[in-house]
mmCIF file of C-alpha atoms and ligand atoms in Angstrom:
data_model
loop_
_atom_site.group_PDB
_atom_site.id
_atom_site.type_symbol
_atom_site.label_atom_id
_atom_site.label_comp_id
_atom_site.label_asym_id
_atom_site.label_seq_id
_atom_site.Cartn_x
_atom_site.Cartn_y
_atom_site.Cartn_z
ATOM 1 C CA MET A 391 5.737 -21.360 23.598
ATOM 2 C CA SER A 392 3.990 -23.499 21.034
ATOM 3 C CA LEU A 393 3.024 -22.473 17.536
ATOM 4 C CA PRO A 394 -0.687 -21.699 17.031
ATOM 5 C CA VAL A 395 -0.982 -24.046 14.008
ATOM 6 C CA SER A 396 0.286 -27.463 12.974
ATOM 7 C CA LEU A 397 2.782 -27.444 10.138
ATOM 8 C CA TYR A 398 2.861 -30.269 7.618
ATOM 9 C CA SER A 399 6.641 -30.501 7.896
ATOM 10 C CA ASP A 400 7.672 -29.335 11.344
ATOM 11 C CA ASN A 401 11.437 -29.317 11.816
ATOM 12 C CA GLY A 402 11.058 -28.455 15.498
ATOM 13 C CA ASP A 403 12.640 -24.996 15.345
ATOM 14 C CA ASN A 404 9.435 -23.312 16.561
ATOM 15 C CA PHE A 405 9.697 -20.884 13.680
ATOM 16 C CA ILE A 406 7.566 -20.509 10.546
ATOM 17 C CA VAL A 407 8.860 -19.506 7.129
ATOM 18 C CA ILE A 408 5.863 -17.697 5.621
ATOM 19 C CA GLY A 409 5.536 -16.904 1.932
ATOM 20 C CA HIS A 410 3.928 -13.451 1.823
ATOM 21 C CA ARG A 411 1.184 -13.643 -0.844
ATOM 22 C CA GLY A 412 3.174 -16.733 -1.931
ATOM 23 C CA ALA A 413 6.695 -16.271 -3.263
ATOM 24 C CA SER A 414 5.628 -12.837 -4.433
ATOM 25 C CA ALA A 415 9.110 -11.519 -5.245
ATOM 26 C CA TYR A 416 9.237 -13.993 -8.120
ATOM 27 C CA TYR A 417 5.607 -14.624 -9.164
ATOM 28 C CA PRO A 418 2.472 -12.484 -9.248
ATOM 29 C CA GLU A 419 1.112 -12.255 -5.696
ATOM 30 C CA ASN A 420 -1.779 -14.425 -4.505
ATOM 31 C CA THR A 421 -1.718 -16.683 -7.584
ATOM 32 C CA LEU A 422 -1.205 -20.414 -7.948
ATOM 33 C CA GLY A 423 2.245 -19.757 -9.437
ATOM 34 C CA ALA A 424 3.274 -17.792 -6.337
ATOM 35 C CA PHE A 425 1.814 -20.394 -3.965
ATOM 36 C CA LYS A 426 3.422 -23.347 -5.742
ATOM 37 C CA ALA A 427 6.789 -21.599 -5.809
ATOM 38 C CA ALA A 428 6.603 -20.808 -2.072
ATOM 39 C CA TYR A 429 5.919 -24.462 -1.366
ATOM 40 C CA ASP A 430 8.735 -25.619 -3.646
ATOM 41 C CA MET A 431 11.137 -23.177 -1.938
ATOM 42 C CA GLY A 432 10.448 -24.732 1.446
ATOM 43 C CA ALA A 433 7.992 -22.240 2.939
ATOM 44 C CA GLU A 434 6.071 -23.808 5.814
ATOM 45 C CA MET A 435 3.083 -21.499 5.467
ATOM 46 C CA ILE A 436 1.536 -19.368 2.750
ATOM 47 C CA GLU A 437 -0.077 -16.045 3.540
ATOM 48 C CA LEU A 438 -2.963 -14.977 1.309
ATOM 49 C CA ASP A 439 -5.477 -12.150 1.389
ATOM 50 C CA ILE A 440 -9.196 -12.645 0.879
ATOM 51 C CA LEU A 441 -12.091 -10.474 -0.238
ATOM 52 C CA LEU A 442 -15.628 -11.384 -1.347
ATOM 53 C CA SER A 443 -16.907 -11.479 -4.925
ATOM 54 C CA LYS A 444 -20.331 -10.046 -5.831
ATOM 55 C CA ASP A 445 -21.842 -13.502 -5.385
ATOM 56 C CA GLY A 446 -20.249 -13.956 -1.959
ATOM 57 C CA ILE A 447 -17.313 -16.217 -2.862
ATOM 58 C CA PRO A 448 -14.070 -15.620 -0.896
ATOM 59 C CA VAL A 449 -11.305 -14.907 -3.430
ATOM 60 C CA ALA A 450 -7.537 -14.488 -3.090
ATOM 61 C CA ILE A 451 -6.588 -10.890 -3.845
ATOM 62 C CA HIS A 452 -5.007 -8.106 -1.803
ATOM 63 C CA ASP A 453 -6.426 -4.841 -3.105
ATOM 64 C CA GLU A 454 -10.055 -3.777 -2.915
ATOM 65 C CA THR A 455 -9.806 -2.920 -6.630
ATOM 66 C CA LEU A 456 -8.655 -5.016 -9.573
ATOM 67 C CA ASP A 457 -6.539 -2.376 -11.261
ATOM 68 C CA ARG A 458 -3.052 -3.024 -9.831
ATOM 69 C CA THR A 459 -2.867 -6.820 -10.131
ATOM 70 C CA THR A 460 -5.214 -7.759 -12.986
ATOM 71 C CA ASN A 461 -6.365 -6.526 -16.395
ATOM 72 C CA GLY A 462 -9.738 -5.673 -14.845
ATOM 73 C CA THR A 463 -10.849 -2.432 -13.357
ATOM 74 C CA GLY A 464 -13.048 -1.354 -10.449
ATOM 75 C CA LYS A 465 -13.957 -3.114 -7.233
ATOM 76 C CA VAL A 466 -13.612 -6.879 -6.709
ATOM 77 C CA VAL A 467 -17.014 -6.916 -5.007
ATOM 78 C CA ASP A 468 -18.705 -5.662 -8.191
ATOM 79 C CA TYR A 469 -17.886 -8.867 -10.121
ATOM 80 C CA THR A 470 -19.090 -12.453 -9.756
ATOM 81 C CA PHE A 471 -16.474 -15.124 -9.246
ATOM 82 C CA GLU A 472 -17.127 -16.382 -12.778
ATOM 83 C CA GLU A 473 -16.245 -12.918 -14.106
ATOM 84 C CA LEU A 474 -13.201 -12.540 -11.843
ATOM 85 C CA ALA A 475 -11.840 -15.944 -12.877
ATOM 86 C CA LYS A 476 -11.684 -14.784 -16.520
ATOM 87 C CA LEU A 477 -9.264 -11.954 -15.728
ATOM 88 C CA ASP A 478 -5.509 -12.075 -16.306
ATOM 89 C CA ALA A 479 -3.862 -11.805 -12.878
ATOM 90 C CA GLY A 480 -0.284 -12.265 -14.070
ATOM 91 C CA SER A 481 0.647 -10.011 -16.999
ATOM 92 C CA TRP A 482 1.111 -6.955 -14.759
ATOM 93 C CA PHE A 483 4.056 -8.854 -13.261
ATOM 94 C CA GLY A 484 5.460 -10.213 -16.515
ATOM 95 C CA LYS A 485 4.177 -11.448 -19.887
ATOM 96 C CA LYS A 486 5.074 -15.068 -19.127
ATOM 97 C CA HIS A 487 2.629 -15.072 -16.191
ATOM 98 C CA SER A 488 -0.411 -14.214 -18.317
ATOM 99 C CA SER A 489 -2.140 -17.512 -17.524
ATOM 100 C CA GLU A 490 -2.432 -16.708 -13.795
ATOM 101 C CA ARG A 491 -6.002 -16.258 -12.550
ATOM 102 C CA ILE A 492 -7.743 -14.969 -9.452
ATOM 103 C CA LEU A 493 -8.347 -18.039 -7.296
ATOM 104 C CA SER A 494 -11.240 -18.765 -4.981
ATOM 105 C CA LEU A 495 -10.292 -19.648 -1.394
ATOM 106 C CA GLU A 496 -11.669 -23.101 -2.181
ATOM 107 C CA GLU A 497 -9.089 -23.534 -4.961
ATOM 108 C CA VAL A 498 -6.288 -22.408 -2.642
ATOM 109 C CA LEU A 499 -7.392 -24.940 -0.037
ATOM 110 C CA GLN A 500 -7.464 -27.654 -2.709
ATOM 111 C CA PHE A 501 -3.829 -26.855 -3.493
ATOM 112 C CA ALA A 502 -2.664 -26.522 0.130
ATOM 113 C CA LYS A 503 -4.340 -29.533 1.693
ATOM 114 C CA GLY A 504 -1.783 -32.108 2.794
ATOM 115 C CA LYS A 505 1.087 -29.820 1.763
ATOM 116 C CA ILE A 506 1.325 -26.469 3.439
ATOM 117 C CA ALA A 507 -0.246 -24.446 6.250
ATOM 118 C CA LEU A 508 -2.051 -21.187 5.479
ATOM 119 C CA ASN A 509 -2.423 -17.755 6.989
ATOM 120 C CA ILE A 510 -5.700 -16.390 5.676
ATOM 121 C CA GLU A 511 -5.786 -12.624 6.062
ATOM 122 C CA ILE A 512 -9.318 -11.251 5.936
ATOM 123 C CA LYS A 513 -9.229 -7.826 4.348
ATOM 124 C CA THR A 514 -11.005 -5.026 6.188
ATOM 125 C CA GLU A 515 -12.989 -4.002 3.087
ATOM 126 C CA ALA A 516 -14.933 -7.291 3.219
ATOM 127 C CA VAL A 517 -15.734 -7.230 6.938
ATOM 128 C CA ALA A 518 -19.208 -6.250 8.168
ATOM 129 C CA ASP A 519 -20.588 -5.578 11.638
ATOM 130 C CA GLU A 520 -22.815 -8.643 11.317
ATOM 131 C CA LEU A 521 -21.303 -12.059 11.885
ATOM 132 C CA LYS A 522 -24.043 -13.965 10.018
ATOM 133 C CA ASN A 523 -23.111 -14.917 6.457
ATOM 134 C CA GLY A 524 -20.020 -12.693 6.529
ATOM 135 C CA ILE A 525 -16.602 -13.379 5.048
ATOM 136 C CA GLU A 526 -15.310 -14.858 8.324
ATOM 137 C CA GLU A 527 -18.095 -17.453 8.437
ATOM 138 C CA LYS A 528 -17.693 -18.341 4.756
ATOM 139 C CA ALA A 529 -13.926 -18.767 5.097
ATOM 140 C CA TYR A 530 -14.294 -20.764 8.295
ATOM 141 C CA GLU A 531 -16.840 -23.150 6.719
ATOM 142 C CA LEU A 532 -14.542 -23.759 3.736
ATOM 143 C CA VAL A 533 -11.501 -24.478 5.912
ATOM 144 C CA LYS A 534 -13.642 -26.828 7.999
ATOM 145 C CA LYS A 535 -14.909 -28.580 4.856
ATOM 146 C CA PHE A 536 -11.304 -29.247 3.841
ATOM 147 C CA ASP A 537 -10.508 -30.431 7.355
ATOM 148 C CA MET A 538 -7.686 -27.910 7.597
ATOM 149 C CA LEU A 539 -8.598 -26.022 10.774
ATOM 150 C CA ASP A 540 -5.421 -27.245 12.509
ATOM 151 C CA HIS A 541 -3.321 -25.908 9.649
ATOM 152 C CA VAL A 542 -4.817 -22.445 9.241
ATOM 153 C CA LEU A 543 -4.096 -19.218 11.087
ATOM 154 C CA PHE A 544 -6.714 -16.531 10.434
ATOM 155 C CA SER A 545 -5.776 -12.876 10.817
ATOM 156 C CA SER A 546 -7.105 -9.410 10.165
ATOM 157 C CA PHE A 547 -6.315 -5.747 10.671
ATOM 158 C CA ASP A 548 -10.023 -5.438 11.400
ATOM 159 C CA TYR A 549 -10.474 -6.490 15.010
ATOM 160 C CA ARG A 550 -14.198 -7.138 14.414
ATOM 161 C CA ALA A 551 -13.234 -10.013 12.098
ATOM 162 C CA VAL A 552 -11.022 -11.585 14.736
ATOM 163 C CA ALA A 553 -13.765 -11.298 17.353
ATOM 164 C CA HIS A 554 -16.257 -12.865 14.901
ATOM 165 C CA LEU A 555 -13.928 -15.803 14.252
ATOM 166 C CA LYS A 556 -13.588 -16.551 17.951
ATOM 167 C CA GLU A 557 -17.368 -16.279 18.305
ATOM 168 C CA LEU A 558 -17.800 -18.834 15.522
ATOM 169 C CA ASP A 559 -15.398 -21.285 17.122
ATOM 170 C CA VAL A 560 -13.235 -20.486 20.106
ATOM 171 C CA ASN A 561 -10.677 -23.039 18.912
ATOM 172 C CA ILE A 562 -9.939 -21.232 15.637
ATOM 173 C CA ALA A 563 -6.305 -20.115 15.523
ATOM 174 C CA ALA A 564 -6.490 -16.362 15.062
ATOM 175 C CA ALA A 565 -4.012 -13.500 15.155
ATOM 176 C CA LEU A 566 -4.528 -9.784 15.501
ATOM 177 C CA LEU A 567 -2.754 -7.762 12.867
ATOM 178 C CA TYR A 568 -1.725 -4.747 14.889
ATOM 179 C CA GLU A 569 -3.608 -1.614 13.918
ATOM 180 C CA LYS A 570 -2.915 1.431 16.057
ATOM 181 C CA GLU A 571 -6.279 3.174 15.625
ATOM 182 C CA GLN A 572 -8.222 0.205 17.018
ATOM 183 C CA SER A 573 -5.806 -0.522 19.853
ATOM 184 C CA ASP A 574 -6.668 2.175 22.433
ATOM 185 C CA GLY A 575 -3.036 2.487 23.442
ATOM 186 C CA MET A 576 -2.832 -1.220 24.265
ATOM 187 C CA GLY A 577 0.320 -3.240 23.582
ATOM 188 C CA PRO A 578 0.595 -6.868 22.420
ATOM 189 C CA LYS A 579 -0.103 -8.505 25.785
ATOM 190 C CA GLN A 580 -3.220 -6.500 26.558
ATOM 191 C CA LEU A 581 -4.538 -6.900 23.014
ATOM 192 C CA VAL A 582 -3.985 -10.655 22.927
ATOM 193 C CA ASN A 583 -5.786 -10.989 26.260
ATOM 194 C CA ALA A 584 -8.621 -8.653 25.288
ATOM 195 C CA TYR A 585 -9.352 -10.471 22.010
ATOM 196 C CA LYS A 586 -8.344 -13.937 23.276
ATOM 197 C CA VAL A 587 -6.226 -14.522 20.183
ATOM 198 C CA ASP A 588 -3.439 -17.012 19.641
ATOM 199 C CA ALA A 589 -0.779 -14.803 18.067
ATOM 200 C CA PHE A 590 0.275 -11.223 17.481
ATOM 201 C CA ASN A 591 1.197 -10.119 13.954
ATOM 202 C CA CYS A 592 2.806 -6.770 13.232
ATOM 203 C CA ASN A 593 5.004 -4.754 10.938
ATOM 204 C CA TYR A 594 8.653 -5.554 11.762
ATOM 205 C CA ARG A 595 9.360 -1.831 12.212
ATOM 206 C CA LEU A 596 6.972 -1.728 15.193
ATOM 207 C CA PHE A 597 8.503 -4.719 16.955
ATOM 208 C CA THR A 598 10.607 -2.898 19.519
ATOM 209 C CA LYS A 599 12.744 -4.372 22.300
ATOM 210 C CA LYS A 600 9.905 -3.479 24.702
ATOM 211 C CA TRP A 601 7.392 -5.498 22.690
ATOM 212 C CA ALA A 602 9.886 -8.353 22.250
ATOM 213 C CA ASP A 603 10.345 -8.586 26.046
ATOM 214 C CA GLU A 604 6.612 -8.283 26.684
ATOM 215 C CA THR A 605 5.614 -11.024 24.216
ATOM 216 C CA SER A 606 8.390 -13.359 25.231
ATOM 217 C CA GLU A 607 7.507 -13.053 28.949
ATOM 218 C CA ALA A 608 3.819 -13.640 28.181
ATOM 219 C CA ASP A 609 4.601 -16.550 25.817
ATOM 220 C CA ILE A 610 2.837 -14.920 22.869
ATOM 221 C CA PRO A 611 3.735 -16.137 19.360
ATOM 222 C CA VAL A 612 4.772 -13.213 17.139
ATOM 223 C CA PHE A 613 4.863 -13.037 13.346
ATOM 224 C CA VAL A 614 6.307 -9.988 11.602
ATOM 225 C CA TYR A 615 5.883 -8.687 8.057
ATOM 226 C CA THR A 616 7.338 -8.070 5.460
ATOM 227 C CA VAL A 617 11.042 -8.822 5.664
ATOM 228 C CA ASN A 618 13.034 -9.376 2.497
ATOM 229 C CA SER A 619 16.647 -8.685 3.469
ATOM 230 C CA GLU A 620 18.978 -11.205 5.056
ATOM 231 C CA ARG A 621 20.254 -8.701 7.611
ATOM 232 C CA ARG A 622 16.745 -7.886 8.844
ATOM 233 C CA MET A 623 15.693 -11.534 8.870
ATOM 234 C CA LYS A 624 18.591 -12.353 11.204
ATOM 235 C CA LYS A 625 17.822 -9.362 13.408
ATOM 236 C CA MET A 626 14.170 -10.372 13.767
ATOM 237 C CA ILE A 627 15.013 -14.014 14.499
ATOM 238 C CA LYS A 628 17.430 -12.859 17.211
ATOM 239 C CA LYS A 629 14.641 -10.733 18.669
ATOM 240 C CA GLY A 630 12.694 -13.958 19.131
ATOM 241 C CA VAL A 631 9.879 -13.778 16.555
ATOM 242 C CA ASN A 632 8.201 -17.084 15.705
ATOM 243 C CA GLY A 633 7.801 -16.459 12.023
ATOM 244 C CA ILE A 634 8.471 -13.976 9.270
ATOM 245 C CA PHE A 635 6.334 -13.032 6.295
ATOM 246 C CA THR A 636 8.616 -12.652 3.306
ATOM 247 C CA ASP A 637 8.282 -12.273 -0.450
ATOM 248 C CA LYS A 638 11.475 -14.393 -0.673
ATOM 249 C CA PRO A 639 10.841 -17.640 1.191
ATOM 250 C CA ASP A 640 13.918 -19.220 -0.432
ATOM 251 C CA LEU A 641 16.163 -16.624 1.228
ATOM 252 C CA LEU A 642 14.460 -16.904 4.613
ATOM 253 C CA LYS A 643 14.676 -20.705 4.498
ATOM 254 C CA GLN A 644 18.405 -20.454 3.852
ATOM 255 C CA VAL A 645 18.912 -17.948 6.697
ATOM 256 C CA VAL A 646 16.916 -20.081 9.141
ATOM 257 C CA ASP A 647 18.627 -23.333 8.151
ATOM 258 C CA ASN A 648 22.078 -21.751 8.567
ATOM 259 C CA MET A 649 21.239 -20.244 11.956
ATOM 260 C CA TRP A 650 19.748 -23.546 13.103
ATOM 261 C CA LYS A 651 22.816 -25.448 11.870
ATOM 262 C CA SER A 652 25.280 -23.115 13.566
ATOM 263 C CA LYS A 653 23.320 -23.470 16.843
ATOM 264 C CA GLY A 654 23.876 -27.227 16.713
ATOM 265 C CA ASP A 655 27.633 -26.911 16.077
HETATM 266 O O1 G3P B 1587 -0.512 -10.475 7.008
HETATM 267 C C1 G3P B 1587 0.734 -9.860 6.995
HETATM 268 C C2 G3P B 1587 0.819 -8.790 5.951
HETATM 269 O O2 G3P B 1587 0.446 -9.344 4.726
HETATM 270 C C3 G3P B 1587 -0.027 -7.600 6.284
HETATM 271 O O3 G3P B 1587 0.102 -6.549 5.393
HETATM 272 O O4 G3P B 1587 -0.658 -5.094 3.569
HETATM 273 O O5 G3P B 1587 0.442 -7.227 3.027
HETATM 274 O O6 G3P B 1587 -1.854 -7.194 3.950
HETATM 275 P P1 G3P B 1587 -0.525 -6.507 3.925
#
């Protein structure tokens, strides 16, 4: 089994420490502060969510609306990037983070290039039936411009987005984010084959022994979210997952390093 993306600092353990929305237990999610901290803590990949602004710029934010994570209100798509960039995306988390801003995907790529791999999650709310000029194409063109295609895993709960990405470029590394309603009763192996994707991402609670056996036999890389306790991290690693999304990349790094060390003893 090989990982679907190249890491900038591969220690050969075939496992990826992924900062979920950055180091989001300690910094406001999807901000430069959270991304920098994840990198400093030894994460090998940063997961971020993207939506489109009113003027069609991919921006890093999780919710369809601004209300939870900024001092703005209403839908992200109703504001231009210039307007979004003026909002405070940190104070909700703590006063000292008031200088955090909503970043464009371009700004995230500027930060990550040469440093850290990315998992770009395309949010369902921004996906359209049409491939032309959609969020997938815009994100793909930006990643290509930064020459980071080898270091980016795209994913989405919206299977249309994943199909669009593969249509754009069959070599794009893409993962399905398991979503029961779109899966027609199919399990990981059937889904990965049907959508010709490179990895299977799912909630750790859904990753049963049956799925662990199925993915391991079929050599399918698996990434589970969101695991923040040491006990669960160890359990998931023992089940054979190839990466974990965590809000605490420092903790996961420590767990992985210790397990790796004790294997060598
Ligand atoms: O991409 C993994 C994980 O982030 C999916 O869940 O809700 O955080 O987007 P959510």
